[in-house]
Coordinates of C-alpha atoms in Angstrom, one line a residue:
M1 CA -0.4 0.6 0.1
V2 CA 1.2 3.0 -1.2
P3 CA 1.4 6.1 2.3
S4 CA 0.0 8.8 1.8
Q5 CA 1.1 12.7 1.4
A6 CA 0.1 15.8 2.8
V7 CA -1.4 18.6 -0.2
E8 CA 0.9 21.1 -0.8
Y9 CA 0.1 24.8 -0.6
R10 CA 1.9 26.3 -2.8
P11 CA 2.4 30.5 -2.1
L12 CA -0.4 33.0 -4.2
G13 CA 0.3 36.1 -5.4
S14 CA -1.7 39.2 -3.4
N15 CA -4.9 39.0 -5.5
S16 CA -4.5 34.7 -6.7
I17 CA -7.1 32.5 -4.7
R18 CA -7.5 28.5 -5.0
L19 CA -10.5 26.5 -6.6
F20 CA -11.2 23.0 -6.4
R21 CA -13.2 21.0 -8.6
F22 CA -15.0 17.5 -8.0
D23 CA -13.5 14.4 -9.5
K24 CA -17.2 12.8 -11.1
N25 CA -16.1 9.3 -10.8
A26 CA -15.2 9.9 -7.2
Q27 CA -16.6 6.9 -4.8
D28 CA -16.4 6.7 -1.7
I29 CA -14.5 9.9 -0.6
I30 CA -14.7 13.3 -1.5
S31 CA -11.8 14.0 -4.1
G32 CA -10.4 16.6 -6.9
E33 CA -8.1 18.9 -8.3
M34 CA -7.3 22.5 -7.0
K35 CA -6.2 25.0 -9.2
P36 CA -4.9 28.5 -8.4
Y37 CA -6.3 31.2 -9.9
T38 CA -6.1 35.2 -10.4
L39 CA -9.4 36.7 -9.6
E40 CA -9.0 38.9 -12.8
D41 CA -8.6 35.5 -15.0
F42 CA -10.5 32.6 -13.3
P43 CA -13.5 30.2 -14.1
P44 CA -16.6 29.9 -13.2
Y45 CA -17.4 28.7 -9.7
Y46 CA -19.4 28.3 -6.8
A47 CA -18.6 29.4 -3.0
L48 CA -20.2 27.6 0.2
S49 CA -21.2 28.5 2.8
Y50 CA -21.1 26.6 6.0
C51 CA -20.5 25.8 9.7
W52 CA -16.8 24.3 10.2
G53 CA -18.1 22.5 13.2
P54 CA -16.1 21.1 15.5
G55 CA -12.1 21.1 14.8
T56 CA -11.6 17.6 16.6
E57 CA -13.6 15.6 14.0
T58 CA -11.7 16.0 11.3
V59 CA -12.5 13.3 7.9
R60 CA -10.2 12.8 4.4
I61 CA -10.2 13.4 1.2
G62 CA -8.1 14.2 -1.5
V63 CA -6.6 16.5 -3.2
N64 CA -4.6 16.7 -6.6
G65 CA -3.6 12.9 -5.2
G66 CA -2.7 13.4 -1.8
D67 CA -4.5 14.1 1.5
L68 CA -5.7 16.4 3.6
Q69 CA -8.3 16.4 6.7
V70 CA -10.8 18.0 6.7
S71 CA -14.1 19.0 9.5
R72 CA -16.7 16.5 9.2
S73 CA -19.4 19.1 8.9
L74 CA -16.8 20.2 5.3
N75 CA -16.9 16.6 4.5
D76 CA -21.1 16.6 4.6
A77 CA -21.5 20.0 2.8
L78 CA -18.8 19.4 0.0
K79 CA -21.0 15.3 -0.8
Q80 CA -24.4 17.1 -1.1
L81 CA -22.5 20.0 -2.5
H82 CA -21.4 17.8 -5.4
Q83 CA -24.9 15.5 -5.1
F84 CA -26.5 18.7 -6.0
I85 CA -24.2 19.9 -8.8
V86 CA -24.5 16.4 -10.8
T87 CA -28.5 16.7 -10.3
S88 CA -29.2 21.1 -10.6
V89 CA -29.5 22.7 -14.2
D90 CA -28.7 26.0 -12.7
L91 CA -25.3 24.4 -11.5
S92 CA -24.4 22.4 -14.7
H93 CA -22.4 25.3 -16.2
C94 CA -19.5 25.5 -13.7
N95 CA -17.9 22.5 -14.3
N96 CA -17.6 20.7 -10.5
W97 CA -15.9 24.4 -9.8
I98 CA -16.0 25.7 -6.0
W99 CA -14.4 27.6 -3.4
A100 CA -14.4 27.1 0.1
D101 CA -12.1 28.7 3.1
Q102 CA -10.9 25.4 4.6
L103 CA -10.2 23.6 1.9
C104 CA -8.7 26.8 -0.8
V105 CA -7.0 28.0 2.3
N106 CA -3.6 27.4 3.9
Q107 CA -5.2 27.3 8.0
Q108 CA -1.5 26.5 8.7
D109 CA -0.2 29.4 7.1
I110 CA -0.8 32.5 9.4
V111 CA 0.5 35.2 6.4
E112 CA -1.4 33.4 3.6
R113 CA -4.4 33.8 6.0
S114 CA -4.0 37.6 6.3
K115 CA -3.7 38.2 3.1
Q116 CA -6.3 36.1 2.1
V117 CA -9.3 37.8 4.4
P118 CA -8.9 41.1 2.6
L119 CA -9.8 39.1 -0.4
M120 CA -13.1 37.4 1.1
G121 CA -15.8 40.1 -0.3
K122 CA -14.6 40.2 -3.4
I123 CA -14.4 35.9 -4.1
Y124 CA -18.4 35.8 -3.1
R125 CA -18.9 38.5 -5.1
Q126 CA -18.0 37.5 -8.3
A127 CA -19.1 33.1 -7.6
I128 CA -21.9 33.2 -9.7
R129 CA -24.1 32.3 -6.3
T130 CA -23.8 31.8 -2.2
I131 CA -24.4 27.6 -1.8
V132 CA -25.4 27.2 2.7
W133 CA -24.6 24.3 4.2
L134 CA -26.9 23.9 7.2
G135 CA -26.8 20.8 7.7
D136 CA -28.2 16.9 7.7
D137 CA -32.0 17.2 8.4
N138 CA -34.5 16.2 10.5
D139 CA -37.7 15.4 11.1
S140 CA -38.5 19.3 12.4
S141 CA -37.3 20.9 8.7
S142 CA -40.0 20.0 7.7
S143 CA -42.3 21.5 9.9
A144 CA -40.3 24.7 10.2
W145 CA -39.5 25.6 6.5
T146 CA -43.5 25.1 5.7
L147 CA -43.9 28.3 8.5
V148 CA -41.7 30.5 6.6
D149 CA -43.6 29.8 3.5
K150 CA -46.9 30.7 5.7
I151 CA -45.0 33.6 7.2
Y152 CA -44.1 34.8 4.0
D153 CA -47.0 34.4 1.8
I154 CA -48.7 35.8 4.5
F155 CA -45.6 39.0 3.9
R156 CA -46.6 38.9 0.2
E157 CA -50.8 39.3 0.6
R158 CA -50.1 42.7 2.2
Y159 CA -47.4 43.7 0.9
P160 CA -47.7 42.5 -2.4
K161 CA -45.3 45.5 -4.5
A162 CA -42.8 45.3 -1.8
R163 CA -39.4 45.9 -3.0
T164 CA -37.5 47.5 0.3
L165 CA -37.8 47.6 4.1
A166 CA -39.4 51.2 3.6
D167 CA -42.6 49.3 2.3
I168 CA -42.7 47.7 5.7
P169 CA -44.5 50.0 8.3
F170 CA -43.0 50.1 11.5
A171 CA -46.4 48.4 14.1
V172 CA -46.3 47.3 17.0
Y173 CA -47.0 43.4 18.3
S174 CA -50.8 43.6 18.3
E175 CA -52.5 40.0 19.8
L176 CA -55.6 40.7 17.7
E177 CA -53.6 41.0 14.8
F178 CA -52.1 38.1 15.0
K179 CA -55.1 36.0 15.8
L180 CA -56.4 37.1 12.6
S181 CA -53.2 36.4 10.1
G182 CA -54.2 32.2 10.0
L183 CA -50.4 31.5 11.4
P184 CA -50.6 28.7 14.0
K185 CA -51.4 29.6 17.6
W186 CA -48.0 29.7 19.7
D187 CA -48.9 26.4 21.7
D188 CA -48.0 24.5 17.8
T189 CA -44.9 22.8 17.9
T190 CA -44.5 24.6 14.8
W191 CA -43.1 27.5 16.4
Y192 CA -40.8 25.4 18.2
H193 CA -39.5 23.5 15.7
F194 CA -38.8 27.1 14.0
K195 CA -37.1 28.0 16.7
N196 CA -34.9 25.0 16.1
L197 CA -34.2 25.6 12.2
L198 CA -33.2 29.1 13.7
R199 CA -30.6 27.6 15.9
I200 CA -28.3 25.7 13.5
P201 CA -25.0 27.2 14.9
W202 CA -24.3 28.7 11.2
F203 CA -26.7 31.4 11.4
T204 CA -24.8 33.2 14.3
R205 CA -21.4 32.6 13.0
V206 CA -19.9 36.3 11.5
W207 CA -18.2 34.9 8.2
V208 CA -22.0 34.2 7.3
I209 CA -22.8 37.3 6.5
Q210 CA -20.7 39.2 3.6
E211 CA -21.4 34.9 2.5
V212 CA -24.7 35.9 1.7
A213 CA -24.9 39.4 1.2
L214 CA -22.6 39.3 -1.5
S215 CA -24.1 36.3 -3.7
A216 CA -24.3 37.7 -7.0
K217 CA -27.5 35.5 -7.0
D218 CA -30.1 35.1 -4.3
P219 CA -28.3 32.3 -1.6
I220 CA -29.2 28.7 -2.0
I221 CA -30.2 26.8 1.4
L222 CA -29.4 23.1 1.6
H223 CA -30.8 21.4 4.6
G224 CA -30.3 17.9 4.0
P225 CA -31.1 16.7 0.6
H226 CA -33.6 19.7 0.5
Q227 CA -32.5 23.3 -1.0
Y228 CA -35.1 26.1 -0.1
P229 CA -34.3 30.4 -1.5
W230 CA -33.0 32.9 0.9
H231 CA -35.1 35.3 0.0
K232 CA -38.5 33.5 1.2
L233 CA -36.6 33.7 4.6
S234 CA -34.9 37.1 4.2
W235 CA -38.0 38.7 3.9
A236 CA -40.4 36.4 6.6
A237 CA -37.3 37.7 9.0
A238 CA -38.4 41.3 8.0
W239 CA -41.7 41.3 7.8
L240 CA -42.1 39.6 11.5
R241 CA -39.3 42.6 12.6
R242 CA -41.6 45.3 11.6
T243 CA -44.7 43.8 13.2
G244 CA -43.0 43.7 16.1
Y245 CA -42.8 39.9 16.7
T246 CA -38.8 40.2 17.1
R247 CA -39.7 41.4 20.8
L248 CA -41.9 38.0 21.9
E249 CA -40.5 34.8 23.7
N250 CA -42.0 32.7 21.1
I251 CA -40.1 34.0 17.9
P252 CA -36.4 32.8 18.3
C253 CA -33.6 35.7 18.5
Q254 CA -31.5 34.7 15.5
L255 CA -34.0 36.0 13.3
L256 CA -32.8 38.7 13.5
N257 CA -29.3 37.7 12.2
V258 CA -31.2 36.7 9.4
D259 CA -32.5 40.2 9.1
A260 CA -29.7 41.8 9.2
M261 CA -27.5 39.6 6.8
S262 CA -30.9 40.5 4.6
C263 CA -30.7 44.2 5.4
I264 CA -27.2 44.1 3.9
R265 CA -27.5 42.3 0.7
R266 CA -30.5 44.8 0.1
S267 CA -28.2 47.3 0.1
N268 CA -26.8 48.4 -3.1
T269 CA -24.1 50.2 -1.4
P270 CA -20.8 49.4 0.8
W271 CA -21.3 50.2 4.6
A272 CA -19.2 52.1 7.0
L273 CA -17.4 49.5 9.6
D274 CA -18.7 51.4 12.8
V275 CA -22.6 50.4 12.0
L276 CA -21.6 46.7 10.7
L277 CA -19.6 46.0 14.2
C278 CA -23.3 48.0 15.9
L279 CA -25.3 45.6 14.0
T280 CA -23.7 42.5 14.0
A281 CA -21.3 42.2 16.9
T282 CA -24.0 41.0 19.6
K283 CA -25.6 38.6 16.9
F284 CA -22.6 37.0 15.5
Q285 CA -19.9 35.0 16.8
A286 CA -16.9 33.9 16.0
T287 CA -13.9 30.9 16.6
D288 CA -11.0 34.0 16.7
Q289 CA -12.5 37.4 18.2
R290 CA -10.6 39.5 15.3
D291 CA -12.6 37.6 12.7
K292 CA -15.5 39.8 14.2
V293 CA -13.7 42.3 13.1
Y294 CA -11.7 41.0 9.8
G295 CA -15.3 38.7 8.6
L296 CA -16.4 42.2 7.7
L297 CA -14.6 44.0 5.9
G298 CA -15.3 42.6 2.6
L299 CA -18.9 44.6 2.8
T300 CA -17.3 47.9 4.1
K301 CA -16.4 51.0 2.4
E302 CA -13.1 50.4 3.0
G303 CA -12.6 47.0 1.7
Q304 CA -13.5 47.9 -1.8
D305 CA -10.3 48.8 -2.4
L306 CA -7.7 47.0 -1.3
T307 CA -4.8 48.9 -2.0
N308 CA -6.0 51.7 0.1
L309 CA -7.4 49.8 3.2
P310 CA -6.0 51.6 6.0
D311 CA -3.5 50.0 7.8
A312 CA -6.0 50.1 10.9
L313 CA -8.2 47.0 9.3
R314 CA -5.4 45.5 7.4
P315 CA -5.7 41.6 9.3
D316 CA -2.7 41.1 10.9
Y317 CA -3.3 37.7 13.0
G318 CA 0.0 38.2 15.2
L319 CA -1.7 41.0 17.0
D320 CA -3.9 40.1 19.9
V321 CA -7.7 41.1 20.5
V322 CA -7.2 43.9 22.4
D323 CA -5.2 45.7 20.2
T324 CA -7.0 44.1 17.7
Y325 CA -10.3 46.1 18.9
K326 CA -8.4 49.6 19.9
R327 CA -6.9 50.0 17.1
V328 CA -10.0 49.3 15.1
T329 CA -12.0 52.0 17.6
L330 CA -9.1 54.7 17.1
Y331 CA -9.5 54.6 13.5
I332 CA -13.4 55.0 14.0
F333 CA -13.4 57.7 15.5
N334 CA -11.3 59.6 13.8
K335 CA -12.7 58.7 10.7
Y336 CA -16.8 59.4 11.7
K337 CA -16.0 61.9 14.5
N338 CA -18.6 60.4 16.6
L339 CA -19.8 58.0 19.9
S340 CA -22.3 56.4 18.7
T341 CA -20.2 53.2 18.8
L342 CA -20.2 53.4 22.2
T343 CA -23.3 52.1 22.3
R344 CA -22.6 48.8 22.7
I345 CA -20.1 48.9 25.6
K346 CA -20.5 46.2 27.7
T347 CA -18.2 47.5 30.5
F348 CA -18.7 47.8 34.2
A349 CA -21.3 45.4 33.6
L350 CA -18.6 42.9 33.1
I351 CA -16.1 43.8 35.6
E352 CA -17.5 44.6 38.4
G353 CA -20.8 42.7 37.8
T354 CA -24.8 43.1 39.2
S355 CA -27.3 41.6 41.8
S356 CA -29.6 42.4 39.1
M357 CA -31.2 40.5 36.3
Q358 CA -28.7 41.0 33.8
S359 CA -26.1 38.9 35.3
T360 CA -28.3 35.9 35.1
H361 CA -29.4 36.3 31.0
A362 CA -27.2 38.6 29.6
L363 CA -23.7 38.9 29.7
E364 CA -20.6 36.3 29.9
K365 CA -17.3 37.6 30.9
S366 CA -14.9 37.3 27.8
P367 CA -11.4 37.1 27.6
S368 CA -10.5 40.6 26.5
R369 CA -12.9 42.7 28.4
T370 CA -11.2 42.9 31.5
K371 CA -7.9 44.4 29.7
L372 CA -9.6 46.5 27.3
P373 CA -9.8 50.3 28.2
S374 CA -13.5 50.8 29.2
W375 CA -13.9 53.1 26.3
V376 CA -13.3 50.4 23.6
P377 CA -16.1 48.4 22.7
D378 CA -16.4 44.8 23.3
W379 CA -17.0 43.0 19.7
S380 CA -15.9 40.0 21.0
D381 CA -18.9 36.9 21.3
S382 CA -20.5 37.0 25.1
I383 CA -24.1 35.5 25.8
I384 CA -26.7 38.3 25.1
I385 CA -30.5 37.8 24.6
E386 CA -31.3 40.5 21.7
R387 CA -34.7 41.2 23.2
Q388 CA -33.5 41.1 27.1
L389 CA -30.4 43.9 25.8
A390 CA -30.7 47.2 26.7
K391 CA -32.4 48.9 23.4
S392 CA -29.4 51.1 21.9
F393 CA -29.7 54.9 22.4
S394 CA -27.6 55.0 18.8
W395 CA -29.9 53.3 15.7
I396 CA -28.7 52.4 12.2
S397 CA -30.7 54.4 9.9
H398 CA -31.4 52.0 6.4
S399 CA -34.6 51.5 4.8
H400 CA -34.0 51.4 0.6
E401 CA -31.5 49.2 -1.3
T402 CA -30.1 52.2 -2.8
D403 CA -29.2 53.6 0.9
E404 CA -25.8 52.2 3.2
G405 CA -26.5 52.0 6.5
I406 CA -25.8 54.9 8.9
L407 CA -25.1 55.2 12.4
G408 CA -26.2 58.1 14.3
F409 CA -28.6 59.3 16.8
P410 CA -32.6 60.0 16.6
N411 CA -32.5 63.8 15.1
Y412 CA -34.5 64.5 18.2
Y413 CA -31.5 63.5 20.0
K414 CA -28.9 66.8 20.4
A415 CA -27.1 66.4 23.5
C416 CA -23.8 67.9 22.2
G417 CA -25.3 70.3 20.0
G418 CA -23.4 68.8 16.6
L419 CA -20.1 69.5 18.1
Q420 CA -17.6 67.2 16.4
L421 CA -15.7 64.4 18.7
H422 CA -12.0 65.7 18.8
I423 CA -9.5 63.4 20.6
H424 CA -6.4 64.7 22.4
Q425 CA -3.2 63.0 21.7
L426 CA -1.7 61.4 24.5
E427 CA 0.9 59.0 25.2
N428 CA -1.2 56.5 27.1
P429 CA -2.4 53.9 24.1
S430 CA -5.2 53.4 26.8
T431 CA -6.4 56.1 27.6
L432 CA -9.2 59.1 25.6
K433 CA -9.1 62.5 26.4
L434 CA -11.9 64.6 24.1
D435 CA -13.9 67.5 25.3
G436 CA -16.6 67.7 27.3
L437 CA -18.5 68.9 30.0
W438 CA -19.5 67.7 33.5
V439 CA -23.5 67.7 34.2
D440 CA -25.0 65.8 37.1
T441 CA -24.9 63.2 39.6
V442 CA -26.7 60.8 40.2
I443 CA -28.3 60.3 43.6
R444 CA -30.9 57.5 43.0
S445 CA -31.3 54.7 41.0
V446 CA -33.4 51.7 40.6
R447 CA -33.3 49.3 37.8
P448 CA -36.8 48.1 37.4
T449 CA -36.9 44.6 36.8
D450 CA -35.9 43.9 40.7
G451 CA -37.4 41.7 42.8
M452 CA -39.1 40.0 40.1
E453 CA -39.2 36.3 39.1
S454 CA -36.8 35.2 36.3
G455 CA -38.9 35.4 33.7
G456 CA -41.6 37.2 34.7
E457 CA -43.1 40.7 32.9
S458 CA -44.9 42.6 35.6
I459 CA -45.5 45.9 33.8
D460 CA -47.2 47.2 36.9
H461 CA -44.2 46.0 39.2
C462 CA -41.4 47.8 37.1
H463 CA -43.0 50.8 37.0
T464 CA -44.0 50.9 40.6
M465 CA -40.1 51.1 41.2
I466 CA -39.2 53.6 38.5
W467 CA -42.5 55.7 40.7
Q468 CA -40.9 54.7 43.9
T469 CA -37.4 56.2 43.0
A470 CA -39.0 59.3 41.2
A471 CA -42.4 60.5 43.6
P472 CA -39.3 62.6 45.7
L473 CA -39.4 65.2 42.8
L474 CA -43.2 65.5 42.7
P475 CA -43.3 68.2 44.8
A476 CA -40.4 70.4 43.1
L477 CA -41.0 69.6 39.7
G478 CA -44.9 70.1 40.2
A479 CA -47.0 68.0 38.2
A480 CA -46.9 69.2 34.5
D481 CA -42.9 69.0 34.2
W482 CA -42.8 66.0 36.6
L483 CA -45.3 63.9 34.4
T484 CA -43.1 65.1 31.2
S485 CA -40.2 63.8 32.3
Y486 CA -41.3 60.4 33.9
I487 CA -43.4 59.7 30.7
K488 CA -39.6 60.9 28.0
A489 CA -37.6 59.4 30.3
T490 CA -38.9 56.0 30.2
T491 CA -39.8 56.0 26.8
A492 CA -36.5 57.2 25.5
G493 CA -37.5 60.1 23.9
H494 CA -39.6 57.7 21.0
H495 CA -43.1 57.8 20.1
I496 CA -42.8 57.2 16.5
I497 CA -42.0 53.4 17.3
G498 CA -45.6 53.6 18.2
G499 CA -46.7 55.6 15.2
R500 CA -47.8 58.2 17.9
T501 CA -46.9 61.9 18.1
E502 CA -45.7 63.4 21.0
T503 CA -49.0 64.6 22.7
Q504 CA -50.3 61.2 21.6
I505 CA -47.1 59.5 23.6
M506 CA -48.3 61.7 26.8
R507 CA -52.1 60.8 26.8
D508 CA -51.0 57.0 26.2
G509 CA -48.4 57.1 29.5
S510 CA -51.1 59.1 31.5
A511 CA -53.3 56.5 30.9
Y512 CA -51.5 53.8 32.3
L513 CA -50.3 55.8 35.1
L514 CA -53.8 56.8 36.1
G515 CA -54.2 53.1 35.8
L516 CA -51.7 52.2 37.7
L517 CA -51.9 54.3 40.6
T518 CA -56.2 53.3 41.1
R519 CA -54.5 49.6 40.8
N520 CA -52.3 50.6 43.5
E521 CA -53.3 53.4 45.9
N522 CA -50.1 53.0 48.7
L523 CA -48.5 55.0 45.6
T524 CA -49.9 58.0 46.6
S525 CA -49.7 57.8 50.2
T526 CA -45.7 57.7 50.3
D527 CA -43.8 60.1 52.6
S528 CA -42.0 61.6 50.2
T529 CA -45.4 63.4 48.0
S530 CA -47.3 66.0 48.9
V531 CA -50.6 65.3 49.2
E532 CA -51.4 68.6 47.8
S533 CA -49.2 67.6 44.6
T534 CA -50.0 64.1 44.2
S535 CA -53.4 65.4 44.3
K536 CA -52.6 67.9 41.6
L537 CA -50.6 65.0 39.5
I538 CA -54.3 62.9 39.5
Y539 CA -56.4 65.4 37.8
L540 CA -53.7 66.4 35.2
L541 CA -53.9 62.2 34.6
Q542 CA -57.1 62.4 34.1
S543 CA -57.4 65.4 31.8
L544 CA -54.6 64.0 30.0
S545 CA -55.7 60.4 29.5
I546 CA -58.6 61.0 27.0
D547 CA -58.7 59.5 24.4
G548 CA -54.7 57.8 26.0
D549 CA -53.7 54.1 24.6
A550 CA -51.8 52.8 27.9
E551 CA -51.4 49.6 25.4
V552 CA -48.7 51.7 23.6
Y553 CA -47.3 53.1 26.3
T554 CA -46.1 49.9 28.1
S555 CA -45.1 48.6 24.8
I556 CA -42.8 51.5 24.2
S557 CA -41.3 51.7 27.9
Y558 CA -41.0 48.0 28.2
N559 CA -38.5 47.9 24.9
F560 CA -36.8 50.6 25.8
C561 CA -36.7 51.2 29.7
F562 CA -36.9 48.3 31.3
Q563 CA -33.8 46.9 30.5
W564 CA -31.7 50.1 32.0
S565 CA -31.9 51.6 35.3
F566 CA -34.1 54.4 36.2
F567 CA -32.5 57.1 38.1
V568 CA -32.9 60.8 39.3
T569 CA -29.9 63.4 39.7
K570 CA -29.1 65.9 41.8
Q571 CA -29.9 68.7 39.7
G572 CA -34.0 66.5 39.5
R573 CA -33.6 64.9 35.9
M574 CA -34.7 62.0 35.6
G575 CA -33.0 59.7 32.7
I576 CA -32.3 56.1 32.0
G577 CA -28.8 54.3 31.4
P578 CA -26.9 51.8 32.5
V579 CA -27.7 48.7 34.3
V580 CA -25.1 49.0 37.0
T581 CA -25.9 53.0 36.9
R582 CA -25.4 53.9 40.9
P583 CA -25.8 56.8 43.2
G584 CA -22.5 59.1 43.1
D585 CA -21.9 58.1 39.2
R586 CA -21.3 61.4 37.1
I587 CA -23.3 62.3 33.9
A588 CA -21.6 64.2 31.4
I589 CA -22.3 65.8 27.7
L590 CA -19.3 64.2 25.6
F591 CA -18.9 66.3 22.2
G592 CA -19.3 63.7 19.5
G593 CA -22.1 61.8 21.5
E594 CA -25.7 63.5 21.3
V595 CA -26.8 61.4 23.9
P596 CA -25.4 61.9 28.0
Y597 CA -22.9 59.8 29.3
V598 CA -22.8 58.1 32.8
L599 CA -19.4 58.4 34.3
R600 CA -17.7 56.8 37.2
S601 CA -14.8 57.7 39.5
R602 CA -12.6 54.2 40.2
D603 CA -9.3 53.7 42.2
G604 CA -8.6 57.8 40.6
V605 CA -9.6 57.0 37.0
V606 CA -12.7 57.8 35.5
I607 CA -14.0 55.1 34.1
L608 CA -17.2 55.1 31.3
L609 CA -20.2 53.3 32.3
G610 CA -22.0 53.9 28.4
E611 CA -25.0 56.0 27.2
S612 CA -27.7 57.3 28.5
Y613 CA -30.8 59.2 28.0
V614 CA -31.6 61.9 30.8
H615 CA -34.7 64.2 30.0
G616 CA -33.3 67.9 30.2
L617 CA -30.5 68.0 28.5
M618 CA -31.6 66.0 25.0
Q619 CA -31.6 69.2 22.9
G620 CA -28.7 70.9 23.6
E621 CA -29.5 73.0 26.7
I622 CA -26.3 72.6 27.9
I623 CA -24.5 73.0 25.2
Q624 CA -26.7 77.0 24.6
A625 CA -25.4 77.6 27.6
L626 CA -21.6 76.6 26.3
R627 CA -22.8 78.9 23.5
K628 CA -23.5 81.9 25.4
G629 CA -20.1 81.8 27.4
K630 CA -21.7 80.5 30.9
L631 CA -19.7 77.5 30.8
A632 CA -16.3 76.3 28.9
P633 CA -15.0 73.1 27.6
Q634 CA -13.8 70.5 29.7
M635 CA -11.0 67.7 28.8
I636 CA -12.5 64.5 30.2
E637 CA -9.8 61.9 30.3
I638 CA -11.4 58.1 30.0
H639 CA -9.9 55.6 31.1

């Protein structure tokens, strides 16, 4: 018996890749030839998207007469893809050429990997189509895909001309609408099968984003011997998200991953890196945490011209995770001159932990977090349940296929008055020094869901906690200002999500609070509020609550408030901020950030906790004083 020999990977040119072609006559094991091609001169090929699976379980395949060990997952994918190519008219013209990363890139050569990563965008963009391998199917798969078809049909029936996200209006989930939709009841096993489908690891891998988004034709999903079109799953996800379903426990969080990939795919314009990082960091995972950045480069504006790729973004697997994230963050700050990328700071809950429910369902300490400066977002993997993650105050604006996604703040958040970020150079690369203003200090705070049993969702419980924290301000503020502050803070100033005007959301909030006080008379007899001020508030609520919809208010406050801490400040303001906010934490306006930030002094240095909503600071009130010469900018140094 002739001993086998390992496959020899010869060095590639700077703009070259390898392609693999199946041996049609191979029987028991996958085998074929692999050849190098430049990205200017190559045969038609298909690009494979799959999940590597455990690296400990490998299978031998034949390549150029030698042996190569690949993951069992890739071997299974190649077998199914080979069969699919043989039987598919759509694929018959490609002469069996395919590209798969584990096979076509020398995984043992760090230098080659670093050079091939920037080419990934071109590789998938120039392929005929991306073929997605989800793995073998099971008894529940057919039921799940039937539900996808049903959701897609409902979407198309309601919006037959929809071509962009803007064609699907945002709505708050309605139980009545659900019952009329024709979808299975929530206790139907079909929903369980749907969850199992979307829990397949492929849906959480960061590399698959560009593999789907850049496919020239609609990706084909292979699940066992069956095939499904990507666009149906894509639009089903879009409709469920835009109509409020994805905030429900019944809907798997991974559906948001499908929607994120689809948003990028529908766009005809490359996106900025800061947008992509914000959109994907908490949803997708990577084996190598540097790939949380590198895996997105093919989708970015910056990654379109590889000859001018900024040094800070050039893949370097010799650089550790911490240094990679620091240099990328500084690049984003200097490039876009704003702080919206701080929206996913996970700092203190990971450094110090918390006794609140947040510690049990949202965060797991990452290996890089405690080594990162507090101003550097941790894009590494962590266990975060998306619907239990605090709703960001920054957002990504994208609704039309001709638009790129833009990361920024709602136009009704103007805390810094449009002043741009300016970073002062320091010798310490772990310190961020920038201009801003210290404006207030937290004196009381509460986590609305504290004291609730895990999984509990008592709206009244949460608002009771908030009421007890805010009530002492009632005599000083007066009923009208107190009520405005309360409703604005607990909805983060949002009303358009429910399709309401500011006046309507005030009526909605008043209707709910009047009901809360009626159901819980003890709230109106606390020592912290006078009988007179409470009576005035109740009278105001009775007047404003006419035509108010309490359900709309509770839905918005649930989405935007309950996963934050509610606090009041020394100067009588109400706000919501990071879950770990506590008395003594300070509120600052940082130039380049259109929301206030919560910071903490610790061991003689200042640590950034995260963004906040503080009523009375959101319209640039402090900046107006600055421009009138009543205040002067301050240097704020963050570690």
